[in-house]
Tab-separated table of C-alpha atoms in Angstrom:
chain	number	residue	atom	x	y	z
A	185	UNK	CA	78.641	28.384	27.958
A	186	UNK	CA	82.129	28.917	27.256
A	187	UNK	CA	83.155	28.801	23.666
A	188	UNK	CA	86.961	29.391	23.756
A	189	UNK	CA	86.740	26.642	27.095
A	190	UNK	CA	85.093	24.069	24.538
A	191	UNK	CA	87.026	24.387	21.547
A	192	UNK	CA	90.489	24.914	22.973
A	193	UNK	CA	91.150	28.148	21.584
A	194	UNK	CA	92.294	30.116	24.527
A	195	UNK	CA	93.182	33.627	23.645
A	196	UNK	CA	95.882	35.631	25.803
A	197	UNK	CA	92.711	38.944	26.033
A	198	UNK	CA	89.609	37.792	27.678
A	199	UNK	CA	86.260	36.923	26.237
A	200	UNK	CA	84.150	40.095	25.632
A	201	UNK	CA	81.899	39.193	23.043
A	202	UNK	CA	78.564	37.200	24.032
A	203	UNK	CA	77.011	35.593	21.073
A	204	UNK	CA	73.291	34.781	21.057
A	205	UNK	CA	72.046	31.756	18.457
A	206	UNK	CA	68.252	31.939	18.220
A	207	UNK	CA	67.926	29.182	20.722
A	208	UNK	CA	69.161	31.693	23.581
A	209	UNK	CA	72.244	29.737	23.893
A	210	UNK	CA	74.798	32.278	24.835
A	211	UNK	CA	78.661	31.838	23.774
A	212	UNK	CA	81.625	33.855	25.075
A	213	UNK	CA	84.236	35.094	22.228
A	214	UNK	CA	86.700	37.529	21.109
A	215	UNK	CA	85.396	40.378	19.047
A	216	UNK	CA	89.259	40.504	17.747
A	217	UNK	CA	89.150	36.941	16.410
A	218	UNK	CA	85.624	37.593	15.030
A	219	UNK	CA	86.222	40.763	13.104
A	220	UNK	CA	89.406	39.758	11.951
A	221	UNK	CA	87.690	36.405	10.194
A	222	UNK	CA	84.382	38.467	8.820
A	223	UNK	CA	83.986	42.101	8.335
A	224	UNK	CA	80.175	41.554	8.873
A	225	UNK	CA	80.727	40.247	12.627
A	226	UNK	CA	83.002	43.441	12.600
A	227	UNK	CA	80.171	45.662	11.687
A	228	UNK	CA	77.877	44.394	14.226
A	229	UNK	CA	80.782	44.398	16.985
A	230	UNK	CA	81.322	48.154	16.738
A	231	UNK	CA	77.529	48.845	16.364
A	232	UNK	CA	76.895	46.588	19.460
A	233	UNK	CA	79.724	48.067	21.771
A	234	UNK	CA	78.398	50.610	24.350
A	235	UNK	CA	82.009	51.562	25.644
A	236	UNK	CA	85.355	51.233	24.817
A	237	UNK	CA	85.751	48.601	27.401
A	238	UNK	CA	82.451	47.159	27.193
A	239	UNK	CA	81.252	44.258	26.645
A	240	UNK	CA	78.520	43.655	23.605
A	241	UNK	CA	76.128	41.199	22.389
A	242	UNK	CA	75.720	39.863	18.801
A	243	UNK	CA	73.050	37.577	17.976
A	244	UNK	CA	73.444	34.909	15.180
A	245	UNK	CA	70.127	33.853	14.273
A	246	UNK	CA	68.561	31.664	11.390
A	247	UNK	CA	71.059	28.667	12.350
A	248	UNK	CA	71.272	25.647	15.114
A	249	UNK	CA	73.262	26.601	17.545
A	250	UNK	CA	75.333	23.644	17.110
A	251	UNK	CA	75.889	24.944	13.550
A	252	UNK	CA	76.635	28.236	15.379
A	253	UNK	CA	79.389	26.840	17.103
A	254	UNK	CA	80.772	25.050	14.100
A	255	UNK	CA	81.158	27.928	12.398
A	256	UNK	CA	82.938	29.857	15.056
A	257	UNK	CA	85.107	27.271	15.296
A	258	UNK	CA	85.973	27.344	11.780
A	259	UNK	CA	86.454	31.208	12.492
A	260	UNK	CA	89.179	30.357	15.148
A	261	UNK	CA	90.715	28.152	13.041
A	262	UNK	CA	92.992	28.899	9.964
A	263	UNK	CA	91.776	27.993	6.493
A	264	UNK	CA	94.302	25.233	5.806
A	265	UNK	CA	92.963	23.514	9.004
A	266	UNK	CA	89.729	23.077	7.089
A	267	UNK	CA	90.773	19.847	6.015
A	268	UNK	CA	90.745	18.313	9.381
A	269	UNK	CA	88.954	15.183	11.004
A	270	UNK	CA	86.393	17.842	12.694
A	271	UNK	CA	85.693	19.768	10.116
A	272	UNK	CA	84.575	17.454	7.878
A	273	UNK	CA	82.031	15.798	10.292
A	274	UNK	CA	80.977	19.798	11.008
A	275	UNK	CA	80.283	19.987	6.992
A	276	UNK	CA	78.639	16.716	7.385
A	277	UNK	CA	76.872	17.564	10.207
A	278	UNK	CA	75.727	21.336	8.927
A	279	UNK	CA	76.816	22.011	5.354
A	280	UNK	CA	73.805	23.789	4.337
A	281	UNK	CA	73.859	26.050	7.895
A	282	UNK	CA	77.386	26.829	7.040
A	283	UNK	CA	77.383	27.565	4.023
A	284	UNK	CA	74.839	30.156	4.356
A	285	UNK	CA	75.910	31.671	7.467
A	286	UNK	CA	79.410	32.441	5.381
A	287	UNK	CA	77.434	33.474	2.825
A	288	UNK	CA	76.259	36.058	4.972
A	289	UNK	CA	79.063	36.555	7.108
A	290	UNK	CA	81.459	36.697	4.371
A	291	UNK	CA	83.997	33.951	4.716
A	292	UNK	CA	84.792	33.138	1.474
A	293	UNK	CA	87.207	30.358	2.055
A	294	UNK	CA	84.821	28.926	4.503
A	295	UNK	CA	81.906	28.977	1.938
A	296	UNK	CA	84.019	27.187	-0.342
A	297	UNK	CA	84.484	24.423	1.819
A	298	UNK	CA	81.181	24.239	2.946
A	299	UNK	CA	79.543	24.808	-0.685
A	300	UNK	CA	81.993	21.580	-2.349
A	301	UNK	CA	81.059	19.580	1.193
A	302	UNK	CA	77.365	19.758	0.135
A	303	UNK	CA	77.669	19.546	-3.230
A	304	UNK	CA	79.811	15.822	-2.599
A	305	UNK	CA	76.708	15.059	-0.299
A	306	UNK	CA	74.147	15.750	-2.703
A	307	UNK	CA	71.463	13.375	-3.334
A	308	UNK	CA	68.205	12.845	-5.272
A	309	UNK	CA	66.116	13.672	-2.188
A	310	UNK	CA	67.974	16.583	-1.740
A	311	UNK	CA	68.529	18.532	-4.871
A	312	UNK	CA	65.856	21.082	-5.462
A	313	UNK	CA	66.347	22.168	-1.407
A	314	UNK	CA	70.204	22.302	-2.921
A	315	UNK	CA	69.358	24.283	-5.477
A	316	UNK	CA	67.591	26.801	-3.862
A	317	UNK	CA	69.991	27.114	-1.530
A	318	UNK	CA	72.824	27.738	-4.207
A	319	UNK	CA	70.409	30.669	-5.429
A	320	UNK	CA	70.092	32.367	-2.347
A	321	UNK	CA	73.862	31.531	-2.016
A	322	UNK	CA	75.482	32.743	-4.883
A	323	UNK	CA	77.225	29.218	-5.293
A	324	UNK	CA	77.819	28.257	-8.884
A	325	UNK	CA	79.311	24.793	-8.223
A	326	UNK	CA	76.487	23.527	-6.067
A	327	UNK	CA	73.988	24.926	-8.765
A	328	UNK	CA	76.031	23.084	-10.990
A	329	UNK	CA	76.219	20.114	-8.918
A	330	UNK	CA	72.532	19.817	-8.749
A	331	UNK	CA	71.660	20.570	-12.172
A	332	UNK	CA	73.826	17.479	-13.000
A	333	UNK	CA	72.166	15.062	-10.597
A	334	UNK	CA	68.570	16.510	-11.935
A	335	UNK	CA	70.121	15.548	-15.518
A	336	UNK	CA	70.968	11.809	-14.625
A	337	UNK	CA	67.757	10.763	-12.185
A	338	UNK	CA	65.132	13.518	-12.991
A	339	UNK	CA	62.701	10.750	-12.027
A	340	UNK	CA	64.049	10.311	-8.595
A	341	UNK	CA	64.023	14.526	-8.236
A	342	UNK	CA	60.523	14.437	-9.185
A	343	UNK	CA	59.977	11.809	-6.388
A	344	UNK	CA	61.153	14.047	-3.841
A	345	UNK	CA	59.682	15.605	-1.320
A	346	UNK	CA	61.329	19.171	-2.274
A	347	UNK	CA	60.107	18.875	-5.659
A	348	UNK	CA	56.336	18.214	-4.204
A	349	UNK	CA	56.731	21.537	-2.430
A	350	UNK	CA	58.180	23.607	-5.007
A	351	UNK	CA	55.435	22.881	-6.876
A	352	UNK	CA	52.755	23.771	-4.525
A	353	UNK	CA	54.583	26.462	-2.892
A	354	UNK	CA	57.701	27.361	-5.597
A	355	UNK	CA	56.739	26.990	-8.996
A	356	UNK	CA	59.310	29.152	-10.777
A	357	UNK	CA	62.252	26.798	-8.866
A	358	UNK	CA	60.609	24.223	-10.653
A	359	UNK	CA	60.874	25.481	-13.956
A	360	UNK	CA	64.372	26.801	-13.116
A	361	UNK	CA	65.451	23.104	-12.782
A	362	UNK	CA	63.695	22.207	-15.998
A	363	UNK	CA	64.809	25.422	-17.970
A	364	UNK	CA	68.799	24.464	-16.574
A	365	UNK	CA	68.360	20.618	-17.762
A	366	UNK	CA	66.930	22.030	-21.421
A	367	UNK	CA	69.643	24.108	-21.467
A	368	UNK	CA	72.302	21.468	-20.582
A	369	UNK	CA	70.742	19.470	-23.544
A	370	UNK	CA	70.910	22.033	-26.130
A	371	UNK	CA	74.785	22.672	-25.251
A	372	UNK	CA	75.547	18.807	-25.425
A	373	UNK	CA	73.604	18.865	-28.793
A	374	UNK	CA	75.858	21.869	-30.282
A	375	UNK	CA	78.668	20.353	-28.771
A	376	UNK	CA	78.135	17.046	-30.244
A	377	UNK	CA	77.348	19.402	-33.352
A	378	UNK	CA	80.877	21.042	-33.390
A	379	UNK	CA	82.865	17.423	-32.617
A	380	UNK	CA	81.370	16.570	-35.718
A	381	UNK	CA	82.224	19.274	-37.639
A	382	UNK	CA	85.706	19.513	-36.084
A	383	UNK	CA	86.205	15.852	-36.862
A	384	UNK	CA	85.406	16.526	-40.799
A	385	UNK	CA	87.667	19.459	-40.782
A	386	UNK	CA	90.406	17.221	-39.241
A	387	UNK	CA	89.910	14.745	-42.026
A	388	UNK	CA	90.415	17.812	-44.635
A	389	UNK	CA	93.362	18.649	-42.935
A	390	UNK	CA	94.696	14.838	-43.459
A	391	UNK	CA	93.702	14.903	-46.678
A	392	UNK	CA	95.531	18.168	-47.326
A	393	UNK	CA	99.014	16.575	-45.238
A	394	UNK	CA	98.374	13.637	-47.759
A	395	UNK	CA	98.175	15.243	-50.713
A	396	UNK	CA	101.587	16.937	-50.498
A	397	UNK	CA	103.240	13.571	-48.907
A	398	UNK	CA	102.029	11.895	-51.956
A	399	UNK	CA	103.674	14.064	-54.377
A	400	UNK	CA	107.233	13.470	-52.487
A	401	UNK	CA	106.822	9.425	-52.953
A	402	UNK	CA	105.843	9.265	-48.617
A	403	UNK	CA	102.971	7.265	-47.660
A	404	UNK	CA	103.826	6.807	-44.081
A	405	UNK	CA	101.983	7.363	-40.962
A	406	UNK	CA	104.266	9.993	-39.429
A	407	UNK	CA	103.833	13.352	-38.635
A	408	UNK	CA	106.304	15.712	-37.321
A	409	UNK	CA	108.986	13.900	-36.633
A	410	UNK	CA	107.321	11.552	-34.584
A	411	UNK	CA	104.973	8.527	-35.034
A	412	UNK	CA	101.273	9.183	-34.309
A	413	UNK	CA	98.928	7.419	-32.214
A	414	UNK	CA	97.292	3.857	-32.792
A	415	UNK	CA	94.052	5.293	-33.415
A	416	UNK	CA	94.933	8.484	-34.413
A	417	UNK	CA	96.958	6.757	-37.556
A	418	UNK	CA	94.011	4.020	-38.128
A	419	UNK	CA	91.755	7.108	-39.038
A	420	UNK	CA	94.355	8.747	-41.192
A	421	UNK	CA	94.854	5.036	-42.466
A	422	UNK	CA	91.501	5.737	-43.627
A	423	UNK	CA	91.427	9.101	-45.243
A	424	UNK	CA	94.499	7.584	-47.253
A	425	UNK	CA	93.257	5.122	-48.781
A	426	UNK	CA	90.465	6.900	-49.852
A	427	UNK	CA	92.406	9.553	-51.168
A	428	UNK	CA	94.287	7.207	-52.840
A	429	UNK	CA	91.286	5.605	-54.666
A	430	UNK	CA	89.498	8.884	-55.233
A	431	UNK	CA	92.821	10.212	-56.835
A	432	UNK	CA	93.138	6.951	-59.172
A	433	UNK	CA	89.592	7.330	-60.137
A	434	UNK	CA	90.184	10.899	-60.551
A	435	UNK	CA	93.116	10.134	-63.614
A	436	UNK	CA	91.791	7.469	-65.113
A	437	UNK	CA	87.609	9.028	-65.308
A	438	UNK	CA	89.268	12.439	-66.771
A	439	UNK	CA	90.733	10.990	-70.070
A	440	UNK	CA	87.434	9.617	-71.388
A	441	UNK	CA	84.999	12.426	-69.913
A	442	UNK	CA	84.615	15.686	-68.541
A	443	UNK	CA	85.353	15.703	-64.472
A	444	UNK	CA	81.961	17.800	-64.148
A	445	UNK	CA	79.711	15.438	-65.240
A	446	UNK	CA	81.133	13.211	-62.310
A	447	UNK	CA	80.467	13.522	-59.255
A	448	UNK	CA	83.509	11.611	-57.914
A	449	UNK	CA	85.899	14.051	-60.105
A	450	UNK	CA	84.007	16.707	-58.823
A	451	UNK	CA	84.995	15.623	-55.357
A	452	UNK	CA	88.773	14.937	-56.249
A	453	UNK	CA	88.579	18.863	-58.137
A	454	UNK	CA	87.432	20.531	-54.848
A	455	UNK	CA	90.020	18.628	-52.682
A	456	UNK	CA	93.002	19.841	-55.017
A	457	UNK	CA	91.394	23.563	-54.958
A	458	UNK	CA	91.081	23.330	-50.804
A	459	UNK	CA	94.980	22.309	-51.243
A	460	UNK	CA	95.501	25.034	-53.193
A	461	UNK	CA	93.904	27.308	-51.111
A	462	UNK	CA	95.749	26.188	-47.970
A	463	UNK	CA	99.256	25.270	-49.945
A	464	UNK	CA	102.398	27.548	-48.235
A	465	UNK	CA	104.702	26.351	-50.763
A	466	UNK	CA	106.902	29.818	-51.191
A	467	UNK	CA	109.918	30.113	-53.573
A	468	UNK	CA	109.424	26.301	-54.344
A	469	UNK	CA	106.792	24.890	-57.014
A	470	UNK	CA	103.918	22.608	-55.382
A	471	UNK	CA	104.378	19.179	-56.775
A	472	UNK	CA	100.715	18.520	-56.075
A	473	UNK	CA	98.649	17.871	-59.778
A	474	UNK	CA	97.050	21.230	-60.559
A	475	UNK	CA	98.055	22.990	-57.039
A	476	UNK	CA	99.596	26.434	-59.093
A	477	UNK	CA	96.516	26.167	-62.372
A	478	UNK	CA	93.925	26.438	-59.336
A	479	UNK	CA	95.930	29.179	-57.264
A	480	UNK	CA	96.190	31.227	-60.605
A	481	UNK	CA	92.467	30.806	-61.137
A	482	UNK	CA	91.561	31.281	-57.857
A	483	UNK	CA	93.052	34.447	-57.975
A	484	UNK	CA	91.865	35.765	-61.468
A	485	UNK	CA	88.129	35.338	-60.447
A	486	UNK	CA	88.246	35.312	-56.763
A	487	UNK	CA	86.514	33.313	-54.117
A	488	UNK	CA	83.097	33.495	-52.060
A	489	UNK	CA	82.927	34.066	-48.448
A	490	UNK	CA	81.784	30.449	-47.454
A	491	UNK	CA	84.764	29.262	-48.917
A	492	UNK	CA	87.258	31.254	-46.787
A	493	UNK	CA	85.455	30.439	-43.865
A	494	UNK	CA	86.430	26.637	-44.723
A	495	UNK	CA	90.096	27.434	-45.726
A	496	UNK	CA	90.231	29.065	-42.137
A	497	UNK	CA	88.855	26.133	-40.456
A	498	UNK	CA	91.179	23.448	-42.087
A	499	UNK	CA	93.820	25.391	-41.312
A	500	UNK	CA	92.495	25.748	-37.922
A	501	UNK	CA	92.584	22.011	-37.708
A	502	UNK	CA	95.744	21.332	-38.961
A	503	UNK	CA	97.495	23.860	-36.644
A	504	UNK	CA	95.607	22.250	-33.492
A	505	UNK	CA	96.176	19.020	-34.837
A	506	UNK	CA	100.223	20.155	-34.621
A	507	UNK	CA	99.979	21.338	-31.395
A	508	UNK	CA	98.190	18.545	-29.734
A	509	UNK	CA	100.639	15.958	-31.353
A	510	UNK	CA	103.527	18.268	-29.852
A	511	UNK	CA	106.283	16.674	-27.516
A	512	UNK	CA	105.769	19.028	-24.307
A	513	UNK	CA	109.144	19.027	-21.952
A	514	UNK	CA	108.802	17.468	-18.563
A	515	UNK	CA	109.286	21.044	-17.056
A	516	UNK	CA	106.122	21.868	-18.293
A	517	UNK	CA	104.229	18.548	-17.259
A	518	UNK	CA	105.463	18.958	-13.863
A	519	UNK	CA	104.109	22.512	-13.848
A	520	UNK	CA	101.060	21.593	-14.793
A	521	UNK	CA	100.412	18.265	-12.311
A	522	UNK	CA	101.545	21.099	-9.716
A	523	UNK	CA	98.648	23.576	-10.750
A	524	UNK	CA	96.199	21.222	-10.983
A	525	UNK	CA	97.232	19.885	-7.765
A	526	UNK	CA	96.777	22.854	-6.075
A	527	UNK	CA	93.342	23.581	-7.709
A	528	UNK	CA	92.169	20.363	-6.330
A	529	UNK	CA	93.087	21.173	-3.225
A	530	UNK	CA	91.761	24.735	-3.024
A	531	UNK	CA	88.340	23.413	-4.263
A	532	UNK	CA	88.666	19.754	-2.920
């Protein structure tokens, strides 16, 4: 069997390579071509090689020989001609076969294609095969890949026939799978955690912006020179007018009672401290009610540790909030539609 004949990759040197699948299908190559694409085939070339002019014999076993052939052909070809008609039925065909022999081969690019071919084929059926595979692999995106489909039809995994086997034959794989989804649920709970927190600290961060429009006479939903989002200014909508109604309550409660013994005073007293602990007003006088009486006592008896840790985060917020309402230049939004162009396509 002729391998350069078949594939159309005559080479100017002749063939002396013979490679031998583990069907005993024999395939004629160029040990120049071979090394050049893996350093492992390179190893085994030299060790195989009985003269300087000899030929040599390198058996590829643990595949189809059909899947043997793909991936020599993907060894004659370049990387960019990955992409082709033929390759993709060849990843269809053997993903799994390829991947692993460039695993062990060492063809990066190739097990890149091969690992994101199997990973867009993956199915229920499929997954905990997939997921050993990734394991003996080393491929993060197809572990990832199958950890995700476990996550959205665990029922259908458990249906499977791989699952059946792991769990006569393979228990730890099973509770690998079941360790990754608890995992993936305590990260979307602490993520959902830290939204939520994030979103309160935002609102402080309003409430802070608000506090110093209101003592210039501006009530407006603008920020920065430039008007905010629908939504964005319906929630600050929001934090206004309660501001505004906590501040009224504030003045009028505080001339018939002490603010301590109410809890909405308390409220409005903490909110004018947080401004005063976040207030950059230098050379100038803040205009806010209270903003220098608080700094000065503030600074007389000092402040605890949890309270610095929430200064930090609303200023945090506000300075993310600034940057994510920024006007970016179109230099830099071509730039990036360019990079992530070219990350799709390296990974696609």
């Amino acid at each position: 069997m002729s391998f350069c004949a078949d594939l159309g990759a005559l080479r100017p040197s002749p063939t002396d390579v013979r490679i031998v699948t583990s069907d005993g299908i024999s395939i004629a190559a160029h040990s120049s071509v071979l090394a050049a694409a893996s350093p492992v085939l390179e190893r085994m070339i030299v060790r195989a090689r009985r003269g300087w002019d000899a030929d040599c014999t390198v058996r590829i076993l643990g595949a189809p020989s059909d899947a043997v052939v793909a991936f020599l052909r993907f060894l004659y070809s370049q990387p960019r001609e990955a992409a082709e008609e033929w390759a993709e039925d060849a990843v269809g065909a053997h993903g799994a076969a390829l991947l692993a022999l460039a695993h062990v081969y060492r063809v990066p690019w190739l097990k890149r294609r091969a690992e994101a071919g199997v990973a867009a084929r993956l199915t229920a059926e499929r997954a905990v095969d997939a997921l050993k595979l990734a394991g003996l692999c080393d491929a993060p995106r197809l572990y990832q890949a199958c950890a995700r489909l476990a996550a959205k039809d665990l029922d259908a995994v458990e249906r499977s026939e791989g699952w059946r086997f792991a769990g006569r034959h393979d228990a730890a794989l099973q509770l690998d799978l079941l360790r990754l989804l608890h995992d993936a649920d305590q990260r979307k709970e602490r993520w959902e955690r830290e939204r939520a927190s994030q979103h309160v600290y935002r609102q402080l961060s309003d409430a802070m912006a608000f506090l110093d429009r209101f003592s210039t006479g501006g009530s407006s939903c603008v920020g920065e020179g430039r008007e905010a989002e629908a939504s964005s200014c319906d929630s600050a909508a929001s934090v206004r007018r309660g501001l505004e109604q906590l501040m009224r309550h504030f003045a009028a409660c505080g001339r018939t009672r002490k603010a301590a013994s109410c809890p909405r005073c308390r409220r409005a007293v903490q909110l004018l401290r947080l401004h005063a602990s976040v207030c950059d007003s230098a050379g100038e006088p803040c205009r806010v009610p209270l903003c220098s009486n608080l700094k000065a006592k503030m600074q007389e008896e000092g402040v605890d540790n949890t309270w610095k840790l929430l200064v930090k985060k609303v200023i945090r917020a506000r300075v993310m909030s600034a940057l994510a309402n920024r006007e970016v230049p179109e230099i830099v939004k071509k730039s990036w539609a360019k990079h992530s162009s070219r990350k799709v396509a390296r990974f696609g």
